[in-house]
């Protein structure tokens, strides 16, 4: 029987750190599981995100076809870990096909049901599918989402305005429960873990503690920008400059900040 752990999100809960750490140590961890992450799903990851913004039936069919193609290209093994935060759709705060801000993960249930169906189709009815969600404290999560959108799209809301849109949104743990999560792990519980958020996956997959301890320490990835840089991005987004100019200026500012 094949066991599959689907880490489906959420955005801004240490997912990049988790995925980078598992990918870098994939060979070492292969006795316990095969890992597939952000760069392994071909068009399926992007198709899921696009469906989250444009939830038309043909978009879901595109995702299904891309995910099925990926599954048929991978070998059978006892345990498989899949990690892609777009499996719950688009990041909240992006705009949908009606140009309204996406609040929560309204299309996640359909995507997860499609994933489960395709895993059964590929590995048979005895396949054991478990969904893992990593979560984060509400205020810190909203701050991180806001900062990400400031640098990635033309978001013109300050934080207070942005956060007010989500006042009725349940916390991430509650949303995970509603999506039928098998496992829920708080990002804060792994803040000082040698393997960072990836420790949640390693524990679930039964990787021995001595093997975990021998892995190189996980690095933090995709860390949010400082408040002054976020303020500069907000001012740029409100400036009326072209999309191309905005992207160039933001990239220049990020390179300077990292240097």
Tab-separated table of N, CA, C and O in Angstrom, residues 26-91:
chain	number	residue	atom	x	y	z
A	26	UNK	N	16.874	15.402	-0.513
A	26	UNK	CA	16.052	14.339	-1.085
A	26	UNK	C	16.752	12.994	-1.173
A	26	UNK	O	16.154	11.949	-0.887
A	27	UNK	N	18.031	12.996	-1.548
A	27	UNK	CA	18.762	11.736	-1.677
A	27	UNK	C	18.916	11.055	-0.323
A	27	UNK	O	18.704	9.837	-0.185
A	28	UNK	N	19.268	11.833	0.686
A	28	UNK	CA	19.439	11.284	2.037
A	28	UNK	C	18.131	10.711	2.574
A	28	UNK	O	18.121	9.691	3.270
A	29	UNK	N	17.025	11.363	2.240
A	29	UNK	CA	15.727	10.987	2.799
A	29	UNK	C	15.011	9.905	1.990
A	29	UNK	O	13.950	9.427	2.412
A	30	UNK	N	15.577	9.515	0.874
A	30	UNK	CA	14.883	8.571	-0.010
A	30	UNK	C	14.567	7.229	0.631
A	30	UNK	O	13.561	6.599	0.256
A	31	UNK	N	15.348	6.743	1.580
A	31	UNK	CA	14.923	5.478	2.221
A	31	UNK	C	13.571	5.575	2.922
A	31	UNK	O	12.935	4.536	3.154
A	32	UNK	N	13.120	6.800	3.241
A	32	UNK	CA	11.854	6.964	3.957
A	32	UNK	C	10.742	7.503	3.066
A	32	UNK	O	9.593	7.164	3.276
A	33	UNK	N	11.069	8.315	2.085
A	33	UNK	CA	10.040	8.812	1.167
A	33	UNK	C	10.681	9.451	-0.057
A	33	UNK	O	11.831	9.894	-0.019
A	34	UNK	N	9.916	9.471	-1.141
A	34	UNK	CA	10.270	10.257	-2.322
A	34	UNK	C	9.583	11.609	-2.206
A	34	UNK	O	8.383	11.676	-1.895
A	35	UNK	N	10.336	12.669	-2.471
A	35	UNK	CA	9.800	14.011	-2.302
A	35	UNK	C	9.623	14.702	-3.651
A	35	UNK	O	10.512	14.646	-4.516
A	36	UNK	N	8.477	15.375	-3.789
A	36	UNK	CA	8.210	16.200	-4.967
A	36	UNK	C	7.694	17.549	-4.485
A	36	UNK	O	6.734	17.615	-3.695
A	37	UNK	N	8.350	18.611	-4.943
A	37	UNK	CA	8.025	19.947	-4.465
A	37	UNK	C	7.754	20.933	-5.573
A	37	UNK	O	7.381	20.560	-6.692
A	38	UNK	N	7.995	22.182	-5.273
A	38	UNK	CA	7.546	23.298	-6.097
A	38	UNK	C	7.910	23.173	-7.574
A	38	UNK	O	7.109	23.506	-8.444
A	39	UNK	N	9.107	22.688	-7.882
A	39	UNK	CA	9.565	22.664	-9.270
A	39	UNK	C	9.332	21.327	-9.961
A	39	UNK	O	9.821	21.130	-11.084
A	40	UNK	N	8.593	20.433	-9.329
A	40	UNK	CA	8.456	19.080	-9.858
A	40	UNK	C	7.114	18.786	-10.525
A	40	UNK	O	6.967	17.736	-11.152
A	41	UNK	N	6.157	19.680	-10.396
A	41	UNK	CA	4.800	19.356	-10.839
A	41	UNK	C	4.490	19.833	-12.247
A	41	UNK	O	3.342	19.773	-12.682
A	42	UNK	N	5.499	20.336	-12.941
A	42	UNK	CA	5.308	20.838	-14.296
A	42	UNK	C	4.248	21.941	-14.293
A	42	UNK	O	4.385	22.925	-13.604
A	43	UNK	N	3.180	21.756	-15.032
A	43	UNK	CA	2.163	22.812	-15.112
A	43	UNK	C	1.081	22.676	-14.040
A	43	UNK	O	0.222	23.548	-13.914
A	44	UNK	N	1.104	21.606	-13.265
A	44	UNK	CA	0.009	21.363	-12.321
A	44	UNK	C	-0.041	22.412	-11.220
A	44	UNK	O	-1.119	22.856	-10.821
A	45	UNK	N	1.107	22.827	-10.692
A	45	UNK	CA	1.117	23.835	-9.631
A	45	UNK	C	0.537	25.150	-10.092
A	45	UNK	O	-0.298	25.751	-9.404
A	46	UNK	N	0.966	25.605	-11.275
A	46	UNK	CA	0.433	26.860	-11.820
A	46	UNK	C	-1.047	26.724	-12.158
A	46	UNK	O	-1.833	27.648	-11.944
A	47	UNK	N	-1.438	25.561	-12.678
A	47	UNK	CA	-2.839	25.355	-13.047
A	47	UNK	C	-3.746	25.421	-11.826
A	47	UNK	O	-4.872	25.936	-11.899
A	48	UNK	N	-3.282	24.909	-10.686
A	48	UNK	CA	-4.071	24.983	-9.451
A	48	UNK	C	-4.230	26.431	-9.004
A	48	UNK	O	-5.317	26.851	-8.597
A	49	UNK	N	-3.132	27.188	-9.057
A	49	UNK	CA	-3.202	28.603	-8.658
A	49	UNK	C	-4.139	29.382	-9.562
A	49	UNK	O	-4.956	30.190	-9.091
A	50	UNK	N	-4.060	29.126	-10.866
A	50	UNK	CA	-4.915	29.840	-11.816
A	50	UNK	C	-6.378	29.480	-11.588
A	50	UNK	O	-7.261	30.342	-11.630
A	51	UNK	N	-6.639	28.203	-11.319
A	51	UNK	CA	-8.012	27.807	-11.024
A	51	UNK	C	-8.528	28.529	-9.792
A	51	UNK	O	-9.712	28.886	-9.713
A	52	UNK	N	-7.656	28.765	-8.819
A	52	UNK	CA	-8.069	29.498	-7.626
A	52	UNK	C	-8.555	30.894	-7.930
A	52	UNK	O	-9.415	31.424	-7.210
A	53	UNK	N	-8.034	31.505	-8.985
A	53	UNK	CA	-8.472	32.845	-9.381
A	53	UNK	C	-9.599	32.804	-10.403
A	53	UNK	O	-10.457	33.694	-10.412
A	54	UNK	N	-9.584	31.785	-11.240
A	54	UNK	CA	-10.578	31.672	-12.325
A	54	UNK	C	-11.215	30.286	-12.252
A	54	UNK	O	-10.860	29.393	-13.033
A	55	UNK	N	-12.138	30.093	-11.312
A	55	UNK	CA	-12.648	28.744	-11.017
A	55	UNK	C	-13.702	28.249	-12.009
A	55	UNK	O	-14.835	27.937	-11.651
A	56	UNK	N	-13.290	28.152	-13.257
A	56	UNK	CA	-14.170	27.627	-14.286
A	56	UNK	C	-13.908	26.133	-14.457
A	56	UNK	O	-12.768	25.662	-14.267
A	57	UNK	N	-14.908	25.343	-14.823
A	57	UNK	CA	-14.721	23.885	-14.933
A	57	UNK	C	-13.564	23.491	-15.839
A	57	UNK	O	-12.827	22.543	-15.533
A	58	UNK	N	-13.372	24.192	-16.937
A	58	UNK	CA	-12.297	23.806	-17.846
A	58	UNK	C	-10.920	24.076	-17.246
A	58	UNK	O	-9.945	23.397	-17.564
A	59	UNK	N	-10.841	25.048	-16.334
A	59	UNK	CA	-9.578	25.284	-15.620
A	59	UNK	C	-9.274	24.123	-14.669
A	59	UNK	O	-8.123	23.708	-14.522
A	60	UNK	N	-10.314	23.590	-14.035
A	60	UNK	CA	-10.120	22.438	-13.155
A	60	UNK	C	-9.708	21.218	-13.965
A	60	UNK	O	-8.856	20.432	-13.533
A	61	UNK	N	-10.278	21.071	-15.145
A	61	UNK	CA	-9.882	19.958	-16.010
A	61	UNK	C	-8.420	20.090	-16.440
A	61	UNK	O	-7.702	19.085	-16.558
A	62	UNK	N	-7.980	21.325	-16.684
A	62	UNK	CA	-6.570	21.535	-17.019
A	62	UNK	C	-5.667	21.096	-15.873
A	62	UNK	O	-4.626	20.467	-16.092
A	63	UNK	N	-6.058	21.456	-14.650
A	63	UNK	CA	-5.274	21.022	-13.494
A	63	UNK	C	-5.260	19.509	-13.396
A	63	UNK	O	-4.205	18.895	-13.166
A	64	UNK	N	-6.425	18.883	-13.535
A	64	UNK	CA	-6.513	17.426	-13.426
A	64	UNK	C	-5.583	16.752	-14.441
A	64	UNK	O	-4.842	15.817	-14.106
A	65	UNK	N	-5.601	17.239	-15.674
A	65	UNK	CA	-4.772	16.635	-16.715
A	65	UNK	C	-3.287	16.798	-16.408
A	65	UNK	O	-2.492	15.866	-16.591
A	66	UNK	N	-2.897	17.984	-15.947
A	66	UNK	CA	-1.487	18.231	-15.637
A	66	UNK	C	-1.042	17.392	-14.446
A	66	UNK	O	0.070	16.831	-14.443
A	67	UNK	N	-1.896	17.287	-13.428
A	67	UNK	CA	-1.540	16.507	-12.247
A	67	UNK	C	-1.479	15.025	-12.593
A	67	UNK	O	-0.575	14.303	-12.131
A	68	UNK	N	-2.391	14.552	-13.416
A	68	UNK	CA	-2.369	13.146	-13.834
A	68	UNK	C	-1.099	12.840	-14.621
A	68	UNK	O	-0.478	11.786	-14.437
A	69	UNK	N	-0.712	13.772	-15.491
A	69	UNK	CA	0.521	13.582	-16.262
A	69	UNK	C	1.735	13.483	-15.344
A	69	UNK	O	2.611	12.634	-15.543
A	70	UNK	N	1.782	14.349	-14.322
A	70	UNK	CA	2.873	14.281	-13.348
A	70	UNK	C	2.890	12.931	-12.642
A	70	UNK	O	3.943	12.289	-12.515
A	71	UNK	N	1.736	12.486	-12.173
A	71	UNK	CA	1.676	11.236	-11.406
A	71	UNK	C	2.123	10.037	-12.232
A	71	UNK	O	2.778	9.123	-11.713
A	72	UNK	N	1.794	10.036	-13.505
A	72	UNK	CA	2.154	8.893	-14.337
A	72	UNK	C	3.637	8.896	-14.701
A	72	UNK	O	4.143	7.892	-15.222
A	73	UNK	N	4.325	10.000	-14.416
A	73	UNK	CA	5.754	10.073	-14.722
A	73	UNK	C	6.631	9.694	-13.537
A	73	UNK	O	7.848	9.594	-13.678
A	74	UNK	N	6.019	9.461	-12.361
A	74	UNK	CA	6.823	9.152	-11.168
A	74	UNK	C	6.708	7.668	-10.847
A	74	UNK	O	5.697	7.022	-11.143
A	75	UNK	N	7.745	7.110	-10.228
A	75	UNK	CA	7.729	5.663	-9.931
A	75	UNK	C	6.897	5.334	-8.701
A	75	UNK	O	6.623	6.203	-7.859
A	76	UNK	N	6.520	4.086	-8.602
A	76	UNK	CA	5.866	3.589	-7.387
A	76	UNK	C	6.887	3.511	-6.252
A	76	UNK	O	8.052	3.171	-6.472
A	77	UNK	N	6.437	3.823	-5.062
A	77	UNK	CA	7.266	3.672	-3.869
A	77	UNK	C	6.350	3.606	-2.662
A	77	UNK	O	5.146	3.888	-2.767
A	78	UNK	N	6.878	3.239	-1.522
A	78	UNK	CA	6.031	3.034	-0.342
A	78	UNK	C	5.464	4.330	0.215
A	78	UNK	O	4.332	4.369	0.705
A	79	UNK	N	6.277	5.402	0.191
A	79	UNK	CA	5.834	6.676	0.771
A	79	UNK	C	6.262	7.821	-0.139
A	79	UNK	O	7.417	7.871	-0.590
A	80	UNK	N	5.339	8.739	-0.387
A	80	UNK	CA	5.576	9.890	-1.258
A	80	UNK	C	5.102	11.145	-0.536
A	80	UNK	O	4.037	11.144	0.095
A	81	UNK	N	5.889	12.198	-0.628
A	81	UNK	CA	5.506	13.497	-0.074
A	81	UNK	C	5.378	14.489	-1.216
A	81	UNK	O	6.302	14.655	-2.020
A	82	UNK	N	4.223	15.140	-1.296
A	82	UNK	CA	3.970	16.185	-2.285
A	82	UNK	C	3.756	17.498	-1.540
A	82	UNK	O	2.955	17.555	-0.610
A	83	UNK	N	4.455	18.552	-1.943
A	83	UNK	CA	4.292	19.840	-1.263
A	83	UNK	C	4.146	20.960	-2.283
A	83	UNK	O	5.054	21.219	-3.081
A	84	UNK	N	2.984	21.608	-2.259
A	84	UNK	CA	2.741	22.759	-3.144
A	84	UNK	C	1.599	23.563	-2.554
A	84	UNK	O	0.461	23.099	-2.489
A	85	UNK	N	1.867	24.793	-2.116
A	85	UNK	CA	0.835	25.589	-1.468
A	85	UNK	C	-0.283	25.997	-2.418
A	85	UNK	O	-1.397	26.293	-1.979
A	86	UNK	N	-0.016	25.983	-3.720
A	86	UNK	CA	-1.077	26.331	-4.672
A	86	UNK	C	-2.127	25.228	-4.788
A	86	UNK	O	-3.141	25.423	-5.470
A	87	UNK	N	-1.920	24.086	-4.121
A	87	UNK	CA	-2.945	23.050	-4.127
A	87	UNK	C	-4.224	23.505	-3.419
A	87	UNK	O	-5.238	22.800	-3.472
A	88	UNK	N	-4.185	24.653	-2.725
A	88	UNK	CA	-5.416	25.221	-2.162
A	88	UNK	C	-5.916	26.400	-2.998
A	88	UNK	O	-6.844	27.095	-2.610
A	89	UNK	N	-5.297	26.638	-4.155
A	89	UNK	CA	-5.732	27.737	-5.017
A	89	UNK	C	-4.772	28.908	-4.970
A	89	UNK	O	-3.562	28.737	-4.807
A	90	UNK	N	-5.315	30.108	-5.110
A	90	UNK	CA	-4.506	31.321	-5.145
A	90	UNK	C	-4.292	31.871	-3.742
A	90	UNK	O	-5.071	31.599	-2.826
A	91	UNK	N	-3.238	32.656	-3.583
A	91	UNK	CA	-2.988	33.309	-2.306
A	91	UNK	C	-4.089	34.333	-2.029
A	91	UNK	O	-4.440	35.129	-2.901
